[in-house]
Every structure is written in C-alpha cells, then in structure tokens.
Amino acid sequence: MATYSTDYLKLLLAAVERFEEVFGRWMETQEESDHLQSRGLYPTVWTKDGHAQAVVRRLELDVAEAAGAAARAVAVTGASMHVAGIGVVDPIENWSLMSAPKALFTPQEVRATAARVRGRLSMMIRETEEEAESATPGFAPSELHEVIWTAAAAHWTTHQYRVAVREASEALTVHWKERLSRNDATDTSFWQQTLSGGDPEPGKPKLAWPGPAEDQTAKSMRGGLAPLAGALNNLATGLNLTVRNVATHTRDELTEQEGMERLAAYSYFARLLDQCEVRRAEESEGT
C-alpha cells in the first residue's frame, strides 16, 4: 500500500464522514429494500410518498458531491466490493445505482463500506502518527560541507557513489592547495607538510588548530595542541589511504550507505580544517 501523509488521510476521513451524513439525510426520503425483497430485479431504494421531488433531487446532488470526495478514500483503503458477474465496484461512488433496476447493492452495503473505510483510515492515521514519532532523522547529503557536496552532487544524483566520493576527496585537496598556493606538492606531501608540527617555511604555510600550544582545555585536548595537530595529520593520511586511493584506483562500486559514510568522514575533516588557522613564515599569526 502506498504511503500517505497524516494530513491527507485525515482529509479523506472527513470526506467519508461527510458522505455518511448526507447519505443518511437522503435515505430519510427513501424506502429501503434489499436483494431478497427486490428479487434482484428492482431497485433497492425508491422515494417515499409525500416527499417533494425538488427536495429529493437537491439531497441527491449533495450525496453525489460528497461521494466524489469520499470515493478516493475507497481506493486508498482498498475497501471496494466484489459483485458477482460484474467485478470490483465502489459502492460509495456508485451509490445512485441503488435506484436503478437490478440494483448492484443495498443501502446497508453502502453504509457498511463507508464504516469499513472509516475504520481503515483511522488505523492508517494512527500508524502514520506513530511512525512520525519514532522515525529516525534522515541523512541529507546536501547538508554536507559545501566543498564536499558541490564536488559530489552531480555523480551522487546519478548513483555513481564511488565517483562522487573520489571527486569530493580530490576537491578538498584542490580547495586547500589553491587557498595556500601549494600547487607545487603532490596530494600526500601537501597534507603531510601542511598539517605537520613545527614552524612554517617560506612558501609552505601550515594549518594549525587555533590557540596557545599549552592549552589543555576541553575545547582542545588534555595533552595540548600538539597531539591534536598530529591527529589531523593522521586523519588526512588515513582518509587518503582508505577512501581516496581506493575510490580512485579501483572500479568496485559503493552502495549508497558506503558512499554516505565516506562523504560524511570527508565533510567532518573539511569542517575541522575550516577551524584551523593559516600560519605563514613571514608573520607570527595566521589569517
């Protein structure tokens, strides 16, 4: 069964309740029969004596309008009726056939169908509300770091997950090479030099976690900034070896889940780099 929103199901439920209301008013003007009494040859409803035809016709138009809206609920809930020799029929949509010779169904069958639809809708509404309450938040690739998603998007949307990961990993390196004017280094050497400890050399700026080297607050690490600088270096090397190189030098496709995990790792790395200071040899503090 297709999935429908809670609001849509509630609209259908209201339409069915409206149909039951106007159908009931119209039935007050009708004599009611069943298949046994009509012997299968006659209508199962006809207008009672003493009721003005103009009033009856107006009520019939109200029922027709309400049935048009409620009939959609029958399709959604699968509550149609099977009539021998005819097939599957929606009693709500075809309520007016009760007034024709050889009526296909009776007023009670129309009421029963409406009640069945109402019950199924109520259960579907309850289920969708419970699903909404327990649903795990979705993962949106478009919310990844801008550099990562911009490079990956075109390939991701065509389900080329390995290529998306490869392009994202290379884009991050290109992004920082251009920012630091380091197109003179290979990718691996660039990250090793840029994230290594020590002072920057002329033409070889470094990325460093901001703050004094002796800082041991919870915002950095208990051992000060030196271990964190090493951790960034190791993270770059690890991602290069386990993600970028594999995505570049193999043709094994990734699943969507595998691709998301790898892009998320690079997105987190990219955000860490954004927090770093650029330190250059010709100035004491970076920009």
PDB file of N, CA and C in Angstrom, residues 6 24 37 51 54 65 84 102 110 118 125 145 149-150 155 157-158 168 170 178 200 214 221 225 237 250 254 256 281:
ATOM      1  N   THR A   6      -0.316  11.988   7.124  1.00  0.00           N
ATOM      2  CA  THR A   6      -1.389  12.008   8.118  1.00  0.00           C
ATOM      3  C   THR A   6      -2.453  13.035   7.745  1.00  0.00           C
ATOM      4  N   GLY A  24     -27.214   9.722   4.888  1.00  0.00           N
ATOM      5  CA  GLY A  24     -28.245   9.451   5.884  1.00  0.00           C
ATOM      6  C   GLY A  24     -29.463  10.358   5.703  1.00  0.00           C
ATOM      7  N   GLN A  37     -35.808  -8.888  -1.036  1.00  0.00           N
ATOM      8  CA  GLN A  37     -37.133  -8.299  -1.276  1.00  0.00           C
ATOM      9  C   GLN A  37     -37.291  -7.811  -2.706  1.00  0.00           C
ATOM     10  N   HIS A  51     -42.829  13.090  -0.285  1.00  0.00           N
ATOM     11  CA  HIS A  51     -41.609  13.903  -0.318  1.00  0.00           C
ATOM     12  C   HIS A  51     -41.513  14.627  -1.667  1.00  0.00           C
ATOM     13  N   ALA A  54     -38.306  18.033  -5.676  1.00  0.00           N
ATOM     14  CA  ALA A  54     -37.265  19.077  -5.689  1.00  0.00           C
ATOM     15  C   ALA A  54     -36.324  18.913  -4.499  1.00  0.00           C
ATOM     16  N   GLU A  65     -22.016  14.934  -4.601  1.00  0.00           N
ATOM     17  CA  GLU A  65     -20.809  15.723  -4.342  1.00  0.00           C
ATOM     18  C   GLU A  65     -19.953  15.068  -3.258  1.00  0.00           C
ATOM     19  N   ALA A  84     -20.745 -10.277  -7.988  1.00  0.00           N
ATOM     20  CA  ALA A  84     -20.722 -11.424  -8.895  1.00  0.00           C
ATOM     21  C   ALA A  84     -21.175 -11.029 -10.296  1.00  0.00           C
ATOM     22  N   LYS A 102     -32.350  -3.866 -11.197  1.00  0.00           N
ATOM     23  CA  LYS A 102     -31.254  -4.798 -10.948  1.00  0.00           C
ATOM     24  C   LYS A 102     -30.130  -4.112 -10.171  1.00  0.00           C
ATOM     25  N   VAL A 110     -23.802   0.047   1.314  1.00  0.00           N
ATOM     26  CA  VAL A 110     -23.133   1.351   1.193  1.00  0.00           C
ATOM     27  C   VAL A 110     -22.689   1.829   2.569  1.00  0.00           C
ATOM     28  N   ARG A 118     -13.877   4.104   6.970  1.00  0.00           N
ATOM     29  CA  ARG A 118     -13.595   4.968   8.115  1.00  0.00           C
ATOM     30  C   ARG A 118     -12.673   4.253   9.121  1.00  0.00           C
ATOM     31  N   ILE A 125      -4.162   6.421   9.985  1.00  0.00           N
ATOM     32  CA  ILE A 125      -3.763   7.684  10.616  1.00  0.00           C
ATOM     33  C   ILE A 125      -2.952   7.407  11.875  1.00  0.00           C
ATOM     34  N   HIS A 145      29.480  19.447   4.059  1.00  0.00           N
ATOM     35  CA  HIS A 145      30.316  20.622   3.811  1.00  0.00           C
ATOM     36  C   HIS A 145      30.206  21.025   2.341  1.00  0.00           C
ATOM     37  N   TRP A 149      30.020  18.463  -0.940  1.00  0.00           N
ATOM     38  CA  TRP A 149      28.791  18.186  -1.671  1.00  0.00           C
ATOM     39  C   TRP A 149      28.811  18.777  -3.074  1.00  0.00           C
ATOM     40  N   THR A 150      29.407  19.947  -3.262  1.00  0.00           N
ATOM     41  CA  THR A 150      29.476  20.546  -4.591  1.00  0.00           C
ATOM     42  C   THR A 150      30.190  19.624  -5.562  1.00  0.00           C
ATOM     43  N   HIS A 155      27.452  13.451  -9.424  1.00  0.00           N
ATOM     44  CA  HIS A 155      27.646  11.998  -9.511  1.00  0.00           C
ATOM     45  C   HIS A 155      26.730  11.256  -8.540  1.00  0.00           C
ATOM     46  N   THR A 157      23.706  12.104  -7.572  1.00  0.00           N
ATOM     47  CA  THR A 157      22.322  12.064  -8.057  1.00  0.00           C
ATOM     48  C   THR A 157      22.132  11.085  -9.205  1.00  0.00           C
ATOM     49  N   THR A 158      23.225  10.647  -9.834  1.00  0.00           N
ATOM     50  CA  THR A 158      23.125   9.615 -10.873  1.00  0.00           C
ATOM     51  C   THR A 158      23.588   8.263 -10.336  1.00  0.00           C
ATOM     52  N   ALA A 168      34.884  14.229  -4.432  1.00  0.00           N
ATOM     53  CA  ALA A 168      34.825  15.024  -3.204  1.00  0.00           C
ATOM     54  C   ALA A 168      36.171  15.059  -2.509  1.00  0.00           C
ATOM     55  N   GLU A 170      39.170  14.629  -3.818  1.00  0.00           N
ATOM     56  CA  GLU A 170      40.124  15.417  -4.595  1.00  0.00           C
ATOM     57  C   GLU A 170      39.795  16.901  -4.535  1.00  0.00           C
ATOM     58  N   GLU A 178      44.804  25.517  -3.447  1.00  0.00           N
ATOM     59  CA  GLU A 178      44.603  26.840  -4.044  1.00  0.00           C
ATOM     60  C   GLU A 178      44.619  27.928  -2.978  1.00  0.00           C
ATOM     61  N   PRO A 200      56.116  27.097  10.056  1.00  0.00           N
ATOM     62  CA  PRO A 200      56.008  27.100   8.596  1.00  0.00           C
ATOM     63  C   PRO A 200      57.288  27.627   7.950  1.00  0.00           C
ATOM     64  N   GLU A 214      50.073  25.434  24.776  1.00  0.00           N
ATOM     65  CA  GLU A 214      49.925  24.788  26.080  1.00  0.00           C
ATOM     66  C   GLU A 214      48.476  24.623  26.512  1.00  0.00           C
ATOM     67  N   MET A 221      42.461  19.391  23.662  1.00  0.00           N
ATOM     68  CA  MET A 221      42.741  18.038  24.142  1.00  0.00           C
ATOM     69  C   MET A 221      43.501  18.125  25.456  1.00  0.00           C
ATOM     70  N   LEU A 225      47.804  21.166  22.263  1.00  0.00           N
ATOM     71  CA  LEU A 225      47.509  21.205  20.836  1.00  0.00           C
ATOM     72  C   LEU A 225      48.390  20.292  20.003  1.00  0.00           C
ATOM     73  N   THR A 237      45.931  11.489   6.360  1.00  0.00           N
ATOM     74  CA  THR A 237      46.606  10.326   5.779  1.00  0.00           C
ATOM     75  C   THR A 237      45.676   9.120   5.724  1.00  0.00           C
ATOM     76  N   THR A 250      40.342   1.709  -7.858  1.00  0.00           N
ATOM     77  CA  THR A 250      39.534   0.507  -8.071  1.00  0.00           C
ATOM     78  C   THR A 250      38.262   0.884  -8.820  1.00  0.00           C
ATOM     79  N   LEU A 254      30.385   1.502  -4.886  1.00  0.00           N
ATOM     80  CA  LEU A 254      29.966   1.603  -3.485  1.00  0.00           C
ATOM     81  C   LEU A 254      28.447   1.597  -3.405  1.00  0.00           C
ATOM     82  N   GLU A 256      24.961   3.072  -1.576  1.00  0.00           N
ATOM     83  CA  GLU A 256      24.619   4.416  -1.122  1.00  0.00           C
ATOM     84  C   GLU A 256      25.062   4.632   0.326  1.00  0.00           C
ATOM     85  N   ALA A 281      55.276  31.748   7.237  1.00  0.00           N
ATOM     86  CA  ALA A 281      56.613  32.010   7.772  1.00  0.00           C
ATOM     87  C   ALA A 281      56.867  33.489   7.982  1.00  0.00           C
TER      88      ALA A 281
END
